[in-house]
Structure formats: C-alpha cells, structure tokens
mmCIF file of C-alpha atoms in Angstrom:
data_model
loop_
_atom_site.group_PDB
_atom_site.id
_atom_site.type_symbol
_atom_site.label_atom_id
_atom_site.label_comp_id
_atom_site.label_asym_id
_atom_site.label_seq_id
_atom_site.Cartn_x
_atom_site.Cartn_y
_atom_site.Cartn_z
ATOM 1 C CA MET A 203 104.166 -6.293 -46.989
ATOM 2 C CA PRO A 204 101.144 -6.412 -49.339
ATOM 3 C CA GLU A 205 101.846 -5.868 -53.024
ATOM 4 C CA THR A 206 100.253 -2.730 -54.455
ATOM 5 C CA THR A 207 100.449 -0.503 -57.475
ATOM 6 C CA PRO A 208 101.175 3.094 -56.433
ATOM 7 C CA ASP A 209 98.590 5.660 -57.487
ATOM 8 C CA PRO A 210 100.063 9.172 -57.565
ATOM 9 C CA SER A 211 96.663 10.864 -57.339
ATOM 10 C CA THR A 212 94.313 9.180 -54.916
ATOM 11 C CA VAL A 213 92.119 12.254 -54.310
ATOM 12 C CA ALA A 214 91.022 13.747 -57.599
ATOM 13 C CA THR A 215 89.420 17.001 -56.415
ATOM 14 C CA ALA A 216 91.953 19.822 -56.116
ATOM 15 C CA LEU A 217 92.333 21.801 -52.936
ATOM 16 C CA PRO A 218 90.902 25.341 -52.983
ATOM 17 C CA ALA A 219 93.277 28.241 -53.573
ATOM 18 C CA LEU A 220 95.252 29.284 -50.506
ATOM 19 C CA SER A 221 93.312 32.547 -50.260
ATOM 20 C CA ALA A 222 90.051 30.568 -50.129
ATOM 21 C CA GLN A 223 91.549 28.264 -47.507
ATOM 22 C CA ALA A 224 92.443 31.321 -45.415
ATOM 23 C CA GLU A 225 88.833 32.478 -45.509
ATOM 24 C CA ARG A 226 87.666 29.026 -44.489
ATOM 25 C CA LEU A 227 89.947 29.036 -41.431
ATOM 26 C CA ILE A 228 88.763 32.513 -40.501
ATOM 27 C CA GLU A 229 85.129 31.455 -40.887
ATOM 28 C CA LEU A 230 85.780 28.566 -38.495
ATOM 29 C CA GLY A 231 87.573 30.786 -35.980
ATOM 30 C CA VAL A 232 90.880 28.947 -36.293
ATOM 31 C CA HIS A 233 92.766 32.253 -36.320
ATOM 32 C CA GLU A 234 91.383 33.023 -32.866
ATOM 33 C CA LEU A 235 92.353 29.569 -31.575
ATOM 34 C CA ALA A 236 95.870 30.229 -32.837
ATOM 35 C CA GLY A 237 96.119 33.741 -31.444
ATOM 36 C CA LEU A 238 96.351 35.241 -34.925
ATOM 37 C CA SER A 239 94.436 38.009 -36.610
ATOM 38 C CA ALA A 240 92.351 37.382 -39.701
ATOM 39 C CA GLU A 241 94.647 39.774 -41.557
ATOM 40 C CA GLU A 242 97.730 37.750 -40.639
ATOM 41 C CA ILE A 243 96.217 34.627 -42.172
ATOM 42 C CA ARG A 244 95.069 36.487 -45.275
ATOM 43 C CA THR A 245 98.465 38.119 -45.754
ATOM 44 C CA PHE A 246 100.351 34.852 -45.377
ATOM 45 C CA ALA A 247 98.021 33.068 -47.799
ATOM 46 C CA ALA A 248 98.359 35.837 -50.389
ATOM 47 C CA ARG A 249 102.148 35.707 -50.249
ATOM 48 C CA ALA A 250 102.209 31.913 -50.408
ATOM 49 C CA GLU A 251 99.723 31.922 -53.263
ATOM 50 C CA ALA A 252 102.103 34.060 -55.311
ATOM 51 C CA GLY A 253 104.702 31.269 -55.196
ATOM 52 C CA ALA A 254 105.330 29.006 -58.142
ATOM 53 C CA ASP A 255 104.447 25.882 -56.110
ATOM 54 C CA ALA A 256 101.179 27.158 -54.590
ATOM 55 C CA ARG A 257 98.854 25.047 -56.734
ATOM 56 C CA GLY A 258 97.388 22.193 -54.730
ATOM 57 C CA ALA A 259 99.071 23.317 -51.494
ATOM 58 C CA LEU A 260 97.431 23.100 -48.069
ATOM 59 C CA LEU A 261 97.428 25.999 -45.606
ATOM 60 C CA ALA A 262 98.247 24.725 -42.114
ATOM 61 C CA VAL A 263 98.474 26.237 -38.650
ATOM 62 C CA HIS A 264 101.285 24.918 -36.473
ATOM 63 C CA PRO A 265 99.968 22.444 -33.866
ATOM 64 C CA ASP A 266 101.580 24.500 -31.105
ATOM 65 C CA ARG A 267 99.040 27.197 -32.009
ATOM 66 C CA ALA A 268 96.014 25.086 -32.950
ATOM 67 C CA PRO A 269 96.152 21.557 -31.465
ATOM 68 C CA ALA A 270 94.212 18.561 -32.705
ATOM 69 C CA SER A 271 91.804 18.640 -29.753
ATOM 70 C CA ALA A 272 90.652 22.125 -30.802
ATOM 71 C CA LEU A 273 90.522 21.431 -34.547
ATOM 72 C CA ALA A 274 88.726 18.067 -34.548
ATOM 73 C CA PRO A 275 85.310 19.451 -33.424
ATOM 74 C CA LEU A 276 85.377 21.831 -36.412
ATOM 75 C CA LEU A 277 85.190 18.931 -38.849
ATOM 76 C CA ARG A 278 81.788 18.244 -40.375
ATOM 77 C CA ARG A 279 80.291 15.342 -42.277
ATOM 78 C CA ALA A 280 76.601 14.627 -42.838
ATOM 79 C CA GLY A 281 75.908 17.645 -40.616
ATOM 80 C CA LYS A 282 77.731 16.072 -37.676
ATOM 81 C CA PRO A 283 80.793 17.527 -35.910
ATOM 82 C CA GLY A 284 84.087 15.717 -35.668
ATOM 83 C CA PHE A 285 85.339 14.267 -32.413
ATOM 84 C CA VAL A 286 88.320 12.609 -30.737
ATOM 85 C CA VAL A 287 87.795 9.094 -29.376
ATOM 86 C CA VAL A 288 87.410 8.893 -25.618
ATOM 87 C CA ASP A 289 90.530 6.778 -25.130
ATOM 88 C CA MET A 290 92.728 9.408 -26.771
ATOM 89 C CA ALA A 291 92.392 12.216 -24.242
ATOM 90 C CA ASP A 292 96.142 12.748 -24.663
ATOM 91 C CA VAL A 293 95.759 13.465 -28.400
ATOM 92 C CA ASP A 294 97.744 16.718 -28.199
ATOM 93 C CA ALA A 295 100.753 14.853 -26.807
ATOM 94 C CA PHE A 296 101.180 13.141 -30.198
ATOM 95 C CA THR A 297 103.861 15.370 -31.671
ATOM 96 C CA PRO A 298 105.897 15.391 -34.918
ATOM 97 C CA SER A 299 108.229 12.413 -35.103
ATOM 98 C CA ALA A 300 111.264 12.043 -37.394
ATOM 99 C CA LEU A 301 110.331 15.253 -39.205
ATOM 100 C CA GLU A 302 110.498 18.988 -38.603
ATOM 101 C CA LEU A 303 107.683 21.450 -39.092
ATOM 102 C CA PRO A 304 108.457 25.005 -40.184
ATOM 103 C CA GLY A 305 109.133 27.220 -37.183
ATOM 104 C CA ALA A 306 106.258 29.586 -37.909
ATOM 105 C CA PRO A 307 102.580 29.819 -36.922
ATOM 106 C CA LEU A 308 101.513 29.311 -40.551
ATOM 107 C CA TYR A 309 102.982 27.163 -43.308
ATOM 108 C CA VAL A 310 101.991 25.321 -46.455
ATOM 109 C CA VAL A 311 102.113 21.611 -47.215
ATOM 110 C CA HIS A 312 102.806 20.449 -50.779
ATOM 111 C CA GLY A 313 101.951 17.339 -52.764
ATOM 112 C CA ILE A 314 99.439 15.738 -50.409
ATOM 113 C CA ASP A 315 98.338 12.192 -51.161
ATOM 114 C CA ARG A 316 96.008 9.936 -49.177
ATOM 115 C CA GLY A 317 98.120 6.859 -49.748
ATOM 116 C CA ASP A 318 95.321 4.551 -50.837
ATOM 117 C CA HIS A 319 97.870 2.273 -52.497
ATOM 118 C CA MET A 320 99.216 1.411 -49.037
ATOM 119 C CA ALA A 321 95.869 0.346 -47.633
ATOM 120 C CA ASN A 322 96.299 -2.871 -45.653
ATOM 121 C CA TRP A 323 99.887 -1.962 -44.746
ATOM 122 C CA SER A 324 100.951 -1.385 -41.158
ATOM 123 C CA PRO A 325 102.535 1.943 -40.171
ATOM 124 C CA ASP A 326 105.760 0.051 -39.545
ATOM 125 C CA GLU A 327 105.691 -1.111 -43.176
ATOM 126 C CA ALA A 328 104.558 2.172 -44.686
ATOM 127 C CA LEU A 329 107.046 4.579 -43.108
ATOM 128 C CA PRO A 330 110.204 3.150 -44.752
ATOM 129 C CA THR A 331 108.467 3.189 -48.142
ATOM 130 C CA LEU A 332 107.415 6.820 -47.760
ATOM 131 C CA THR A 333 110.966 7.720 -46.758
ATOM 132 C CA LYS A 334 112.395 5.871 -49.755
ATOM 133 C CA GLU A 335 109.986 7.780 -52.014
ATOM 134 C CA ASP A 336 111.188 11.066 -50.456
ATOM 135 C CA ARG A 337 107.767 11.740 -48.998
ATOM 136 C CA THR A 338 106.955 12.925 -45.493
ATOM 137 C CA PRO A 339 103.998 11.551 -43.515
ATOM 138 C CA LEU A 340 101.382 14.054 -42.441
ATOM 139 C CA VAL A 341 101.092 14.970 -38.785
ATOM 140 C CA LEU A 342 97.626 14.734 -37.268
ATOM 141 C CA THR A 343 96.800 18.442 -37.389
ATOM 142 C CA GLU A 344 97.747 18.575 -41.075
ATOM 143 C CA GLY A 345 95.336 15.740 -41.738
ATOM 144 C CA ILE A 346 92.571 17.612 -39.936
ATOM 145 C CA HIS A 347 93.353 20.805 -41.879
ATOM 146 C CA TRP A 348 93.122 18.797 -45.094
ATOM 147 C CA VAL A 349 89.648 17.476 -44.290
ATOM 148 C CA LEU A 350 88.516 20.931 -43.133
ATOM 149 C CA GLN A 351 89.422 22.298 -46.555
ATOM 150 C CA GLN A 352 88.538 19.248 -48.637
ATOM 151 C CA PRO A 353 85.880 17.112 -46.906
ATOM 152 C CA GLY A 354 85.954 14.686 -49.827
ATOM 153 C CA ALA A 355 89.423 13.585 -48.717
ATOM 154 C CA LEU A 356 87.594 11.436 -46.175
ATOM 155 C CA GLU A 357 85.522 8.680 -47.775
ATOM 156 C CA ARG A 358 84.015 5.622 -46.200
ATOM 157 C CA ASN A 359 86.491 2.754 -46.603
ATOM 158 C CA LEU A 360 89.072 5.229 -47.946
ATOM 159 C CA CYS A 361 90.405 7.052 -44.911
ATOM 160 C CA PHE A 362 93.946 7.625 -43.687
ATOM 161 C CA MET A 363 96.521 7.503 -40.940
ATOM 162 C CA THR A 364 98.796 10.388 -39.957
ATOM 163 C CA ILE A 365 101.922 8.584 -38.832
ATOM 164 C CA GLY A 366 104.008 11.760 -38.673
ATOM 165 C CA SER A 367 102.591 12.176 -35.145
ATOM 166 C CA ARG A 368 103.756 9.838 -32.390
ATOM 167 C CA LEU A 369 103.612 9.847 -28.598
ATOM 168 C CA ARG A 370 106.922 9.245 -26.856
ATOM 169 C CA LYS A 371 106.625 7.575 -23.458
ATOM 170 C CA PRO A 372 108.692 8.565 -20.401
ATOM 171 C CA ASP A 373 111.129 5.694 -21.024
ATOM 172 C CA GLY A 374 111.893 7.041 -24.524
ATOM 173 C CA SER A 375 109.953 4.402 -26.452
ATOM 174 C CA PHE A 376 106.944 5.166 -28.620
ATOM 175 C CA ASP A 377 103.350 4.554 -27.650
ATOM 176 C CA ALA A 378 101.965 1.893 -30.001
ATOM 177 C CA ARG A 379 98.866 3.966 -30.746
ATOM 178 C CA THR A 380 99.071 5.808 -34.069
ATOM 179 C CA PRO A 381 96.676 8.636 -35.035
ATOM 180 C CA ALA A 382 94.207 8.250 -37.881
ATOM 181 C CA ILE A 383 91.171 10.073 -39.248
ATOM 182 C CA TRP A 384 88.154 8.119 -40.406
ATOM 183 C CA ILE A 385 84.339 7.987 -40.328
ATOM 184 C CA SER A 386 82.532 6.699 -37.276
ATOM 185 C CA ASN A 387 80.123 3.791 -37.583
ATOM 186 C CA GLY A 388 78.349 4.964 -34.431
ATOM 187 C CA THR A 389 79.237 1.792 -32.554
ATOM 188 C CA GLY A 390 80.661 1.236 -29.077
ATOM 189 C CA ARG A 391 81.673 4.304 -27.122
ATOM 190 C CA ASP A 392 81.273 6.563 -30.160
ATOM 191 C CA GLY A 393 77.495 6.456 -29.675
ATOM 192 C CA ARG A 394 74.815 5.992 -32.345
ATOM 193 C CA GLU A 395 74.356 9.746 -32.647
ATOM 194 C CA ARG A 396 77.890 9.984 -34.062
ATOM 195 C CA ARG A 397 77.365 7.591 -36.949
ATOM 196 C CA ASN A 398 78.946 9.090 -40.103
ATOM 197 C CA ALA A 399 80.756 11.806 -38.124
ATOM 198 C CA PRO A 400 84.464 12.493 -38.786
ATOM 199 C CA LYS A 401 86.524 10.732 -36.155
ATOM 200 C CA VAL A 402 90.057 11.206 -34.830
ATOM 201 C CA GLY A 403 91.194 7.916 -33.408
ATOM 202 C CA TRP A 404 94.133 5.547 -33.382
ATOM 203 C CA CYS A 405 95.342 2.172 -34.596
ATOM 204 C CA TRP A 406 98.228 -0.006 -33.444
ATOM 205 C CA TRP A 407 101.621 0.622 -35.053
ATOM 206 C CA ASN A 408 101.985 -2.961 -36.296
ATOM 207 C CA ASN A 409 98.399 -3.565 -37.405
ATOM 208 C CA ARG A 410 96.996 -3.468 -40.954
ATOM 209 C CA HIS A 411 93.636 -2.029 -41.981
ATOM 210 C CA THR A 412 92.171 -2.419 -45.456
ATOM 211 C CA TRP A 413 90.367 0.942 -45.222
ATOM 212 C CA LEU A 414 93.285 3.112 -44.069
ATOM 213 C CA GLY A 415 95.952 4.583 -46.314
ATOM 214 C CA PHE A 416 98.894 6.712 -45.190
ATOM 215 C CA ALA A 417 98.604 10.429 -45.873
ATOM 216 C CA SER A 418 101.856 12.054 -46.928
ATOM 217 C CA ALA A 419 103.292 15.088 -48.681
ATOM 218 C CA THR A 420 106.325 16.080 -50.725
ATOM 219 C CA GLY A 421 107.291 18.885 -48.358
ATOM 220 C CA ARG A 422 106.438 21.925 -46.249
ATOM 221 C CA ARG A 423 107.316 25.595 -46.498
ATOM 222 C CA GLY A 424 107.025 28.337 -43.907
ATOM 223 C CA GLY A 425 106.605 32.064 -44.354
#
C-alpha cells in the first residue's frame, strides 16, 4: 500500500457543540424524518454534552430512523442540494459491516477524522490499518451527519469514503461498491446543474483514489 505519514487532525475546524448540532437537525427537519420530537433531540444532546468526552463529538441519528436517501438531499454546498448517484438507488441497503451501532435512535460519535493520510489507498488496504489503530470506519449516514454539521469537512480533492457501510448480496458476499461522499463535477449523469453539489456515490472496494480518504472515529456512545 502507499506510504503515508499519519495526520491525527485532518479537519482543523471543530464541530459545533452538541446542543447546536441538535438545533441544526431540528432546523432541517431530521427529527421528523426519524419520528422524534424536537424535545427528544434537545434532551439527548444536553445530556451527552454534559459528558466528559463531549468535545468534538458528532450527534447522529440511527440509520434505521433516518436513512441516507433521506439525509443526502439536506446537504448543501454552493447553494446546491446534495444527491445520491442514479446507479445507487439501493443506497439504504448499505448497512453497518463489522461494527455495531448503539441500539438507540440517537448516539454520539467520537474522534472523527477524515483520513487524508490514507488517500490513494483502497478500502481493502485501509480497513486493516484502521482496525490496527483501534479506529472504526464511519457508516454512510454518519458521514452525511458530519457534513451537515461541518460543511468544511468536504473539500474538493479532499473527500472521504465511509467503508463502515457495505451491501451484502444474497449469496453472502459483499457488493464491490463502497459508499463515499464527495463533490460533483457536474459531468455524466450528474448533470451540469449539479456541479459543486455534495454527492453520495460509490467506488470499487479494490480501487485507489488520490482524492478520497477514509473517515473513521474512535468510538460511539448511545444514550
């Protein structure tokens, strides 16, 4: 695999406080998508914010409550809404793989990193390294939540894959497509009107891309 020097802080701007993140989700209507009240989200965020490890944490809604297909259009960049590529109509079938999410509608994700130092690695190369470093790859919905709260996490030529989500085929093997979030160039089936829009797409499991890191975290905690 390519030689790199790990960078422990590839996104310098800190995430907003959990209480501010709660208000952002409410503003976007995510609580309604998830079948939750605004007060439930505010209460959870306030309790989580009181914890010793709340600084820099991400507030996430479980994908069973708010799937990627519903969250992606809420993304914004250059005034344009996010979208899922046309050949990923089954995006919500990409579920957590080799990791467990907290069994609650709301949870927090700690120690998020974009993984720029693994740019030009394949997912097959990156996953063992993340595991060895005791890090857990983000699932797709966590990646979307991150960009909703911190749009600067998505930069042209510095985007990321979310290899914690995989699609298992009927025969038990994995689909070779692997979810990623990046910025559309407005080419092909994306359409020129989507140039610079946030894009949920996929890359092959064994392919390398110089502009894609591997988003990961140190852990998750439920309510």
